[in-house]
XYZ file of C-alpha atoms in Angstrom:
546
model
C 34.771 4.477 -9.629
C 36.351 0.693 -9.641
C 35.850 -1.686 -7.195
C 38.566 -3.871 -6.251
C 37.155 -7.346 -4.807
C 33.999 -9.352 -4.078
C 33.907 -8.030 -0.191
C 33.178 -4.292 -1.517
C 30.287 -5.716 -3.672
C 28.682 -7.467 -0.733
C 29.372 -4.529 0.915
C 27.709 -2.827 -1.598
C 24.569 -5.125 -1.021
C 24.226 -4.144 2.468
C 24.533 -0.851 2.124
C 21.416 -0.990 -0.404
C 19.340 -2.675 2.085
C 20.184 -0.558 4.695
C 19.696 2.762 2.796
C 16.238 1.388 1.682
C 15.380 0.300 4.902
C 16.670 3.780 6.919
C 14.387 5.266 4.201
C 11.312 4.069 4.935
C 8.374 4.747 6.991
C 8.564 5.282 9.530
C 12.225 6.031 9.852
C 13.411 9.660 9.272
C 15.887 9.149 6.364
C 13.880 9.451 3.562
C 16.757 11.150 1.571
C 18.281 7.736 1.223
C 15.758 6.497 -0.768
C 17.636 8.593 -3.923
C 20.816 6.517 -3.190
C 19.285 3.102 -2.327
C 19.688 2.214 -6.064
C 23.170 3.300 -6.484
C 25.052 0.426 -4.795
C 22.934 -2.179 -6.879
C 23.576 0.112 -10.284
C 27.675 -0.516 -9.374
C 27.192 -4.326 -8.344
C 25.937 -4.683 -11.936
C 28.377 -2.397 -13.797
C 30.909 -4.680 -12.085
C 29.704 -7.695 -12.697
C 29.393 -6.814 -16.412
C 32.586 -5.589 -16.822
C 34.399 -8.541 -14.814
C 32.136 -11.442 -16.069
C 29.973 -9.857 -19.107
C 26.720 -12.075 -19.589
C 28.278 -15.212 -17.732
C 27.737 -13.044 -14.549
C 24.343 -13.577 -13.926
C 24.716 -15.446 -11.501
C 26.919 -13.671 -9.432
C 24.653 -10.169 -10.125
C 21.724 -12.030 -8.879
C 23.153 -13.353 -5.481
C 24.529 -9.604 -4.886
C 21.047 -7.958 -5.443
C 19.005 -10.836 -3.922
C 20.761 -9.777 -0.641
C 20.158 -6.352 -0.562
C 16.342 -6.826 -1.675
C 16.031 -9.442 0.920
C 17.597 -6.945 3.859
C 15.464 -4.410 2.701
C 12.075 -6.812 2.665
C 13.224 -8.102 6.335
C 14.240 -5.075 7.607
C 10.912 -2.760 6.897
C 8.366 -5.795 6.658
C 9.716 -8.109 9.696
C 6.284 -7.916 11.205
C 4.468 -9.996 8.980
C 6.160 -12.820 10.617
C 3.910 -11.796 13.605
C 0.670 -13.334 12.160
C 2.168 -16.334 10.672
C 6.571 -16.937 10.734
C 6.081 -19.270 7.803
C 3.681 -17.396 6.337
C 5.443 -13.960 6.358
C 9.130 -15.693 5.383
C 7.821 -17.035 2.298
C 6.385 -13.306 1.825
C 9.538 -11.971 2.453
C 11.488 -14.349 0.908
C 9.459 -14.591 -2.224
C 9.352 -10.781 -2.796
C 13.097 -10.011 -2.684
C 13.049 -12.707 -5.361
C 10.707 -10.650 -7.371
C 12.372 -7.684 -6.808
C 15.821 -9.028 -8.564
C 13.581 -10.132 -11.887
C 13.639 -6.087 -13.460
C 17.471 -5.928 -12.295
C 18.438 -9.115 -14.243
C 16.723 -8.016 -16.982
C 18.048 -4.591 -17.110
C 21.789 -6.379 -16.901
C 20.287 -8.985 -20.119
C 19.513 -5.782 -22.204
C 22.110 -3.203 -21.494
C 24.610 -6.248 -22.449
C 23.152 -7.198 -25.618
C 21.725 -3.997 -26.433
C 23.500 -0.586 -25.783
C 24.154 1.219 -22.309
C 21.091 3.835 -23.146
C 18.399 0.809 -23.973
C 20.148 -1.071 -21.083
C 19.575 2.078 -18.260
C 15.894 2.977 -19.876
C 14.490 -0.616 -19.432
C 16.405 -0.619 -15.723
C 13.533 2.798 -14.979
C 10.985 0.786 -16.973
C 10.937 -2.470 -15.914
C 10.951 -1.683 -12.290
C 7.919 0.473 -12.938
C 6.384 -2.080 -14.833
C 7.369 -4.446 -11.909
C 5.580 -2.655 -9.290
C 2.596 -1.932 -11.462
C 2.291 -5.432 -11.639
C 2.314 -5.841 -8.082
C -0.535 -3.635 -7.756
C -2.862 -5.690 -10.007
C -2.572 -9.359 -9.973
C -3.484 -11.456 -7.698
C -0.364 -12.157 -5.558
C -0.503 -8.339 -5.348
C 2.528 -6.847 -2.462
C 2.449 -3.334 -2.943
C 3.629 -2.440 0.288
C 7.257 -1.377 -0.898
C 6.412 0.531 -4.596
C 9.025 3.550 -4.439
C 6.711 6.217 -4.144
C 5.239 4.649 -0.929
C 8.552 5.432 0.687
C 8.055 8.966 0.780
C 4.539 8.973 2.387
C 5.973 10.275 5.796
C 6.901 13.928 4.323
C 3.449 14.562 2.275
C 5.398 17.678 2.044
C 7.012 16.346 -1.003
C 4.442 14.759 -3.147
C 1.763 16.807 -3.219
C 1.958 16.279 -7.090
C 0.354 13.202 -6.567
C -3.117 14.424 -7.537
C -1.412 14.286 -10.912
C 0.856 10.968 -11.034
C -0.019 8.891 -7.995
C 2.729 7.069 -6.450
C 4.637 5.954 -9.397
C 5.375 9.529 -10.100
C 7.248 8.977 -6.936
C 8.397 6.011 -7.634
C 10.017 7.630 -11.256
C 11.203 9.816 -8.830
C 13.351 8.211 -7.154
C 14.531 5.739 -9.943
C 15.540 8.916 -11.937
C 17.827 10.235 -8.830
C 19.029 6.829 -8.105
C 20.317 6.833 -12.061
C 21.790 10.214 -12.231
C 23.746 10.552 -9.101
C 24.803 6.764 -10.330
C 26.062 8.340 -13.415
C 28.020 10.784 -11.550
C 30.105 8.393 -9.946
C 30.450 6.405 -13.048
C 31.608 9.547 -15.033
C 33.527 10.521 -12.404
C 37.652 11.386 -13.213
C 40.204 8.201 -13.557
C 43.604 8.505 -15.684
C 44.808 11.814 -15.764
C 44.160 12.152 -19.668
C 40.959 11.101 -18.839
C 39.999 13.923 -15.845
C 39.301 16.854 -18.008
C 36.491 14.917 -20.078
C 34.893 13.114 -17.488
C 35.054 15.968 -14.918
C 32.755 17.885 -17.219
C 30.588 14.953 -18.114
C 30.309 14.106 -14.194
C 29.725 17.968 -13.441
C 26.878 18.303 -15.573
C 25.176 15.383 -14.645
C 25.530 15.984 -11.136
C 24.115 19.591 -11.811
C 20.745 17.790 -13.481
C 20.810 15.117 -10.411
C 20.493 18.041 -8.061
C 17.790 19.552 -10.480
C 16.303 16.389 -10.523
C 16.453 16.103 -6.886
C 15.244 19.693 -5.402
C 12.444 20.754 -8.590
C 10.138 18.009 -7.443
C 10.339 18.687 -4.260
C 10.397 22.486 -4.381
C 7.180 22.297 -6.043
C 5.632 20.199 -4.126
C 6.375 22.491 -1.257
C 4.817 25.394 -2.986
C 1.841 23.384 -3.639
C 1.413 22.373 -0.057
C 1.734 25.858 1.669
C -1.216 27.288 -0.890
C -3.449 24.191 -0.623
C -6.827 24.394 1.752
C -9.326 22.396 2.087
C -11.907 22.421 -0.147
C -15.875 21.198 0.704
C -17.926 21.847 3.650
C -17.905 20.528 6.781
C -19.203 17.541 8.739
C -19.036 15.932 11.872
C -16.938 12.546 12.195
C -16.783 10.215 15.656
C -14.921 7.161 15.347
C -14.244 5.182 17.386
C -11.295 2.800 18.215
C -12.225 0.392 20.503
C -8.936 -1.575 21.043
C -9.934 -5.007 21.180
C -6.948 -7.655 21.024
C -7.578 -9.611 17.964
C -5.596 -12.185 19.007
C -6.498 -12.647 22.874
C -10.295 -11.420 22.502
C -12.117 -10.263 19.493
C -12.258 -13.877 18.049
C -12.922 -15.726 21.527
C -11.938 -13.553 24.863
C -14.698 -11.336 24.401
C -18.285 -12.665 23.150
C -19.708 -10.332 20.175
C -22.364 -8.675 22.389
C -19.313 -7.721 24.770
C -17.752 -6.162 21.831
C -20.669 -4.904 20.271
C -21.376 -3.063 24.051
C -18.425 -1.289 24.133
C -18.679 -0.044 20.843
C -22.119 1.194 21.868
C -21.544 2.879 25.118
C -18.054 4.857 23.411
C -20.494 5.942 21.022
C -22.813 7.041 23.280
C -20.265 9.133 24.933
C -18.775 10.596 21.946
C -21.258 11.792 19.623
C -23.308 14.781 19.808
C -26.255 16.114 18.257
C -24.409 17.687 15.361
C -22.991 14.543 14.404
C -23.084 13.441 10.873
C -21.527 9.913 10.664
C -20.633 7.425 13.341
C -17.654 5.145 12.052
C -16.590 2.125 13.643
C -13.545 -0.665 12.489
C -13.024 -3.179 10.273
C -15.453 -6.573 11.596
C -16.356 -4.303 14.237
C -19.919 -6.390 14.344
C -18.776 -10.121 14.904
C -22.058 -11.337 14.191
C -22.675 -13.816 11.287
C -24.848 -11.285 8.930
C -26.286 -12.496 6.233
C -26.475 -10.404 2.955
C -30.034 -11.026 2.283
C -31.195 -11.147 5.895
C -29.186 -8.043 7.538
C -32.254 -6.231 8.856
C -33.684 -9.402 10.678
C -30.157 -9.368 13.397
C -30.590 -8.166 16.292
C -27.415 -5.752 16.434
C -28.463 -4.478 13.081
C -32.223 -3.424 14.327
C -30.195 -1.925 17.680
C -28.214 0.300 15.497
C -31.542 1.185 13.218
C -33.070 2.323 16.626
C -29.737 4.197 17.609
C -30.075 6.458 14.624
C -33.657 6.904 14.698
C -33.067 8.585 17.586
C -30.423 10.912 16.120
C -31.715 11.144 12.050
C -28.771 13.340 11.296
C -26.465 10.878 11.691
C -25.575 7.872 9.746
C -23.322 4.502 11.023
C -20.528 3.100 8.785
C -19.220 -0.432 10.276
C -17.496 -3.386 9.488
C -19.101 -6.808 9.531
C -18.752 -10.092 8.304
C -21.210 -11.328 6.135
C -22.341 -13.985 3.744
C -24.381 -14.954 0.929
C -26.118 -18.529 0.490
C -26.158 -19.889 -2.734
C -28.969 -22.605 -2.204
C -28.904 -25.797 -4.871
C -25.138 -23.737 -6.090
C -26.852 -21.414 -8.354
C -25.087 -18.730 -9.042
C -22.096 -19.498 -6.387
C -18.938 -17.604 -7.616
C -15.398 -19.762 -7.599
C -14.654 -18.472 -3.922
C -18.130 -20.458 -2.860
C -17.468 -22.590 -0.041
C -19.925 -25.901 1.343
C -21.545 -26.067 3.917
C -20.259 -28.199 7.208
C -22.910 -31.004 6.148
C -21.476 -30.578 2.565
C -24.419 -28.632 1.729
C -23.745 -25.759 -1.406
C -22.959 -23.345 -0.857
C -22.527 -19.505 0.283
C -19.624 -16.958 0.410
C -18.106 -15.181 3.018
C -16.867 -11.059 3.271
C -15.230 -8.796 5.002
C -17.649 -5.896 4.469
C -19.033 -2.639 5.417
C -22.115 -1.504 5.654
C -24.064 1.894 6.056
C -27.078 2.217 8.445
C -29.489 5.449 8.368
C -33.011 6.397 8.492
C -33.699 5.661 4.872
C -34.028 1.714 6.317
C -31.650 0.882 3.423
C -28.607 -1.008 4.061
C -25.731 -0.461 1.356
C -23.366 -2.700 1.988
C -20.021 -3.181 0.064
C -17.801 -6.449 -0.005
C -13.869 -5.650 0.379
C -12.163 -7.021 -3.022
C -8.663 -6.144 -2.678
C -7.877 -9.563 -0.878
C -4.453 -9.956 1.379
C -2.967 -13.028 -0.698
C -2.485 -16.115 1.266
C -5.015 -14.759 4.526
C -8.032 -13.591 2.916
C -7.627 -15.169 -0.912
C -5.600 -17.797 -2.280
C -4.553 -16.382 -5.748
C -6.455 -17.332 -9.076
C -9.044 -19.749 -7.199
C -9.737 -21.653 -10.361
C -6.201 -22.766 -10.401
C -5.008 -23.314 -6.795
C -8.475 -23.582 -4.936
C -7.279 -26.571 -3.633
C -5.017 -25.198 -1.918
C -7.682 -23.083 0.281
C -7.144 -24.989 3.404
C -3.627 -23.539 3.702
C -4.390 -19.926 3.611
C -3.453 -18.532 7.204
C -5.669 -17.871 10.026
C -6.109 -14.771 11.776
C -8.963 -15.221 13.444
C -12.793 -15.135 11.947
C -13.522 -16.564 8.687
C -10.463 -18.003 6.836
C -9.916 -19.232 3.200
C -10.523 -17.332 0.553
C -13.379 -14.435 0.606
C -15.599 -13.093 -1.871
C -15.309 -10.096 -3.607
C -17.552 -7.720 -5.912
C -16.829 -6.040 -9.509
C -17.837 -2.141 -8.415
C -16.206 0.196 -5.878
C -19.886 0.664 -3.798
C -19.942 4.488 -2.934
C -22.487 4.806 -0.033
C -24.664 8.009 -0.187
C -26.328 10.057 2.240
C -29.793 11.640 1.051
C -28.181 11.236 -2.475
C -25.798 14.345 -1.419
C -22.511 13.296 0.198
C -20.808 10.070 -0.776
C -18.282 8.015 0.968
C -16.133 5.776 0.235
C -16.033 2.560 2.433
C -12.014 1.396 2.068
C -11.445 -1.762 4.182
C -7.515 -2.103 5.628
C -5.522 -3.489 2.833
C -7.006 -1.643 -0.173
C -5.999 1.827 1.070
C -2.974 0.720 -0.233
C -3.607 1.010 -3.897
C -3.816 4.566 -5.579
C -5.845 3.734 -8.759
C -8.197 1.404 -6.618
C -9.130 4.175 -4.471
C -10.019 6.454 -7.070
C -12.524 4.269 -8.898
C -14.559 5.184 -5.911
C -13.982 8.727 -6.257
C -15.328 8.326 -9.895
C -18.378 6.868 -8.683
C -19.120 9.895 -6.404
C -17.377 10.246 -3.626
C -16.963 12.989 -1.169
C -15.044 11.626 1.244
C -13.020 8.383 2.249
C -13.866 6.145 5.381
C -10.608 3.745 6.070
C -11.471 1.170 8.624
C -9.083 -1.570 9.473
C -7.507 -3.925 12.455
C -3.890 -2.892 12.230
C -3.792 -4.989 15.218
C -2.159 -8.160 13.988
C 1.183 -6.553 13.637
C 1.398 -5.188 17.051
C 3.094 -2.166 18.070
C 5.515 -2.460 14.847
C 6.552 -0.046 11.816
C 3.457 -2.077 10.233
C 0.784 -0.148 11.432
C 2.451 2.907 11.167
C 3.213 2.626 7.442
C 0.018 1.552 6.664
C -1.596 4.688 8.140
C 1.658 7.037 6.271
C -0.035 5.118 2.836
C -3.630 6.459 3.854
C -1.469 10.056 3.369
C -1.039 9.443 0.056
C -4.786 8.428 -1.008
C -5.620 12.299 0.705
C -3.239 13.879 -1.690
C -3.972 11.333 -5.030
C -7.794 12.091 -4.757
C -7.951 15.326 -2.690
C -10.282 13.967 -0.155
C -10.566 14.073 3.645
C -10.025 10.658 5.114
C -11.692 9.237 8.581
C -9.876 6.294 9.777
C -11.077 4.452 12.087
C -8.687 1.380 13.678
C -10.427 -1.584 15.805
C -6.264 -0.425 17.132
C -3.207 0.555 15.141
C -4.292 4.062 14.813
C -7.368 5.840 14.138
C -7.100 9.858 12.945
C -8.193 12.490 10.491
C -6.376 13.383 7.412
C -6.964 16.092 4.952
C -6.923 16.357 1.881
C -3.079 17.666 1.595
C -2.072 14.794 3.406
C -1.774 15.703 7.140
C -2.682 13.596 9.926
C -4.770 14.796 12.257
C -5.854 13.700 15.839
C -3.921 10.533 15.722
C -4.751 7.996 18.659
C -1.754 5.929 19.815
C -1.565 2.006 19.705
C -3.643 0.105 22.190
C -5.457 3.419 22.966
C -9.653 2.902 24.221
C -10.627 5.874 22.468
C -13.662 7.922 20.208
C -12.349 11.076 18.874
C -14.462 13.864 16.769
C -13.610 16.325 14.563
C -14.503 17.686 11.228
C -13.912 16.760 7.939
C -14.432 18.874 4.116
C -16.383 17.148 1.838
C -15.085 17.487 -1.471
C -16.621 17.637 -5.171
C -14.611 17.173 -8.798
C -11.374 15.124 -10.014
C -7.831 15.241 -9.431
C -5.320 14.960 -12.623
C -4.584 11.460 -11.145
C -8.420 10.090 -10.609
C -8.674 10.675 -14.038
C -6.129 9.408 -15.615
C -4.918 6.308 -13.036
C -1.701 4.195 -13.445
C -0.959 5.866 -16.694
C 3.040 6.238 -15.488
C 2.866 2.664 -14.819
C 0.840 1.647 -18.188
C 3.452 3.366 -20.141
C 6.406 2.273 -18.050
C 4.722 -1.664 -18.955
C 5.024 -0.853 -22.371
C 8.414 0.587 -23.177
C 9.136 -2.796 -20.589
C 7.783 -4.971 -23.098
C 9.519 -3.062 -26.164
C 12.846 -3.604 -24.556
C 12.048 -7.627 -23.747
C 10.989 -7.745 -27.737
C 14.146 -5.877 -28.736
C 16.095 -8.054 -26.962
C 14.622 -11.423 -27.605
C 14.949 -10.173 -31.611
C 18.798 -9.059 -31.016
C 19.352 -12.635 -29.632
C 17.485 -14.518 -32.215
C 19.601 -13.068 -34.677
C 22.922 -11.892 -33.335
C 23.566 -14.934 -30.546
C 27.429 -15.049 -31.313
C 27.972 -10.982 -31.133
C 30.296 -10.131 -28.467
C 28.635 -9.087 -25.053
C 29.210 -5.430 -24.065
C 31.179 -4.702 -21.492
C-alpha cells in the first residue's frame, strides 16, 4: 500500500483518532480499537521510507494529532472541573503517548524491521505500565480499558488484567497492519506477497476471534461463586458543585443520607454503603468516636447489629510540635505544624471499632501534586473541586475492613478502581468483596462517568469479586463477578437500591501474579533502548533502513 502525498497522512491521523475515539466507552464500536493503530503504523512506514531518520519530525507531528483527537475526543470532560487544568491533561498526554511511537521509528531504523515492530508492542506496554505507577499516573486510556463495555470479551482477565487486553489489541493492530503492507504491488511481485499477505491475514483473524471466542465460552459457564448478603446503597445526588461544598450544610446532607437509609434497608441487611465524602464533617483520625454524626451512626446500627455502615469522610491527622508529619503535612492557618488531610472511608459496627482507610491512589494535580519533595511548592496550584485541596495523605497498606473477622471488603475510593494490580493487593489481604464509592459528579452527565463505572467491570472479572458501588451521583449499581452491571441508577437519580451480592474466597491467576505482562513488556522495552543506544555508539555512520 503507498501513499501518495502529505494530505493522505493527515488523513491518516484523523482517522486514528477517530477510530480510537468511536472505540471507546461508551461508544458501540469497539471493533475499531484493532484498527486504531494501523493508520499510525503507515504514517511511520512512510515517513521512513520518504525521509529515513531525518523524519522525526514530521512522524511526530502526524501521530501527535491523532493521539491528541483521541485524548480530546473521549476525555473532553475533564475540562469541566478545571479548562486549564484538563488541557494541559489532555495536551500533555497525547505528548506522552507519541514517546513509544518515536522510539519504535528510532529502533526499527537503526535496528531491523523485527526489533523495530517488537519494541513498537513493548514499549507501548511499558508506556502504559508506567502510567499506572508513578506519580503523574493517567491510566484512563491503557488499551485494555477500551474494551470494558463488552465484559463479554475479556473474561480472561482473571489471568492477565488489562494489559492482556491491551497486547490484544496491539497484536491485531500489527497483523492486519502487515496485511496491508504485504499486500500485492508489481505484477512480478503479486504471487509472493499475495501468499505472504494471505497468511498473515489468516493469523490476524486467528488473532482476532480466539481471544474472544474464549472469552465467550468462559462467560456463558461462569456463576457466581460465595454466599449471599444484603447491600443498600445509597446515592444521594447532591450537586458537588452547587451544594455539597456550600448549598447544603453537612447536617442537611448528612439527613438525607439518613432518612434514604431509613427507607431502604431492612432487617436482613448486611451493609449500608454510602459515597465518597458522604460525611462532610471535619473527622479527626484520632478523635472519630467523639463527632456527633459518628456516635448517630453507632446508635443507628445498634439498633440493627446485623448490619454494618461503610462511608466516606474526610479526615485528618494532627501532627503536634511536627513529629512524625509525612511530606504531604500541611500548617496550620496560625502557622501552627502540622496535620494531614484524606479522603477516606471508614467502617462503623457494633464491635465500637472504627477501621478506617486513607485513599492513596491520588488524582495528580486535584488531590496530589506529584513527588511532593520536589514540587511541594507548587501545592497552591493544585485545582479545587470543592473540600480540602492540595495535596492529601496517603497510607502504605490496602486496609481490608472485616466483619466479625469473616467477610472482608474492600473500601476502593473513585479514582483507584481504575488500577487492576492496585485492586488486587486488597484481595490479597482478604477480601470478599469490593465497595467502590465515588462522586462521578464533577464531570456531569458526560462519557466520564460512564467509563469510569465500564472500568469497575473489569476489577469484577480481574479479581472475581462482586462489586457495590455506590455514587454521591454518576451511577451507583451492582456488578458481579463476570463483569455485569446490575441495577444501575441513572445520573442525577435520588435513589437507595438493594440487592444481593456473593461473597467470594481464593485468587484469580491475575491477583497473583499482577502486572507481570506489563513487567515483562518494561523489560524487553529497556533491551531494545540498550540495543539501540549500543548500535549507535558504534555504528553512527551506517546507512538508516528504509
Amino acid at each position: 500500500m503507498k501513499l501518495s502525498n502529505n494530505r493522505y497522512m493527515w488523513l491518516l491521523s484523523a482517522l486514528s483518532g477517530l477510530f480510537m475515539w468511536l472505540g471507546w466507552p461508551d461508544m458501540p464500536f469497539v471493533f475499531l480499537l484493532f484498527i486504531g493503530f494501523v493508520p499510525i503504523l503507515l504514517i511511520e512506514r512512510e515517513v521512513a521510507k520518504q525521509h529515513g531518520s531525518a523524519g522525526g519530525l514530521i512522524l511526530f507531528e502526524h501521530i501527535y494529532v491523532a493521539f491528541l483527537m483521541w485524548n480530546a475526543l473521549t476525555t473532553w470532560w475533564v475540562t469541566l472541573a478545571s479548562v486549564p487544568g484538563g488541557l494541559v491533561a489532555i495536551f500533555a498526554n497525547a505528548f506522552l503517548m507519541t514517546l513509544p511511537v518515536l522510539l519504535f521509528h528510532k529502533i526499527r531504523l537503526r535496528l531491523d524491521d523485527r526489533a523495530g515492530y517488537a519494541a513498537f508492542v513493548a514499549g507501548w506496554l511499558a508506556f502504559e505500565y508506567l502510567h499506572h505507577n508513578w506519580e503523574l499516573t493517567w491510566p484512563w486510556l491503557t488499551l485494555g480499558n477500551g474494551l470494558a463495555k463488552f465484559p463479554e470479551l475479556v473474561q480472561w482477565y482473571e489471568y492477565t488484567g488489562v494489559f492482556g487486553g491491551s497486547l490484544w489489541v496491539l497484536l491485531v493492530n500489527l497483523l492486519i497492519f502487515f496485511v496491508l503492507k504485504d499486500a500485492p504491488g508489481k505484477k512480478d511481485q503479486a504471487k509472493t506477497r499475495q501468499a505472504v499477505s494471505k497468511k498473515t491475514a489468516i493469523l490476524a483473524l486467528a488473532t482476532l476471534l480466539l481471544p474472544a471466542i474464549v472469552s465467550a465460552l468462559i462467560y456463558v459457564g461462569y456463576t457466581d461463586e460465595g454466599e449471599q448478603e444484603e447491600i443498600v446503597i445509597v446515592q444521594p445526588n447532591i450537586d458537588p458543585y452547587a451544594d455539597k461544598f456550600g448549598g447544603m450544610t453537612a447536617e442537611q446532607q448528612f439527613k438525607r443520607l439518613i432518612d434514604m437509609s431509613v427507607e431502604a434497608i431492612t432487617p436482613g441487611t448486611d451493609y449500608l454503603v454510602w459515597p465518597e465524602t458522604a460525611l462532610q464533617f471535619s473527622l479527626w483520625v484520632n478523635r472519630l468516636s467523639e463527632h456527633k454524626a459518628v456516635q448517630t451512626l453507632q446508635e443507628f446500627v445498634a439498633r440493627r447489629p446485623n448490619m454494618t455502615i461503610i462511608t466516606g469522610i474526610y479526615a485528618y491527622q494532627n501532627y503536634p510540635d511536627g513529629q512524625g508529619a509525612s511530606a504531604t503535612a500541611r500548617h496550620f492557618r496560625d502557622g501552627r505544624c502540622c496535620y494531614d488531610a484524606y479522603n477516606s472511608a471508614i467502617q462503623i459496627d457494633t464491635s465500637g471499632v472504627i477501621a478506617i482507610y486513607h485513599k492513596s491512589k491520588l488524582v495528580p494535580g486535584v488531590e496530589r501534586m506529584p513527588y511532593p519533595q520536589l514540587f511541594g511548592f507548587l501545592d497552591k496550584m493544585a485545582i479545587d473541586l470543592g473540600g480540602i485541596t492540595g495535596s492529601l495523605g496517603t497510607q502504605t497498606e490496602r486496609a481490608v475492613f472485616f466483619k466479625n473477622d469473616k467477610t472482608g471488603i474492600a473500601p476502593v475510593i473513585c479514582y483507584e478502581s481504575v488500577f487492576g494490580a492496585y485492586v488486587t493487593e486488597y484481595i490479597k489481604n482478604g477480601a470478599n468483596a469490593i465497595f467502590i464509592i465515588t462522586n462521578d459528579g464533577w464531570w456531569g452527565k458526560t462519557p466520564g462517568h460512564r467509563q469510569h463505572l465500564r472500568y469497575a467491570s473489569l476489577r469484577a472479572i480481574e479479581t472475581r469479586r462482586s462489586i457495590a458501588r455506590a455514587a454521591n451521583t454518576g451511577i451507583s449499581c451492582f456488578i458481579n463477578q463476570r463483569g455485569d452491571i446490575l441495577q444501575a441508577t441513572r445520573y442525577d437519580q435520588k435513589i437507595a437500591i438493594r440487592g444481593r451480592i456473593a461473597i467470594r474466597s481464593g485468587l484469580t491467576i491475575y491477583a497473583r501474579i499482577g502486572d507481570v505482562i506489563g513487567i515483562l513488556a518494561s523489560i524487553i522495552a529497556l533491551f531494545f533502548m540498550l540495543a539501540f543506544s549500543l548500535r549507535l555508539m558504534t555504528d553512527r555512520k551506517a546507512p538508516s533502513r528504509q
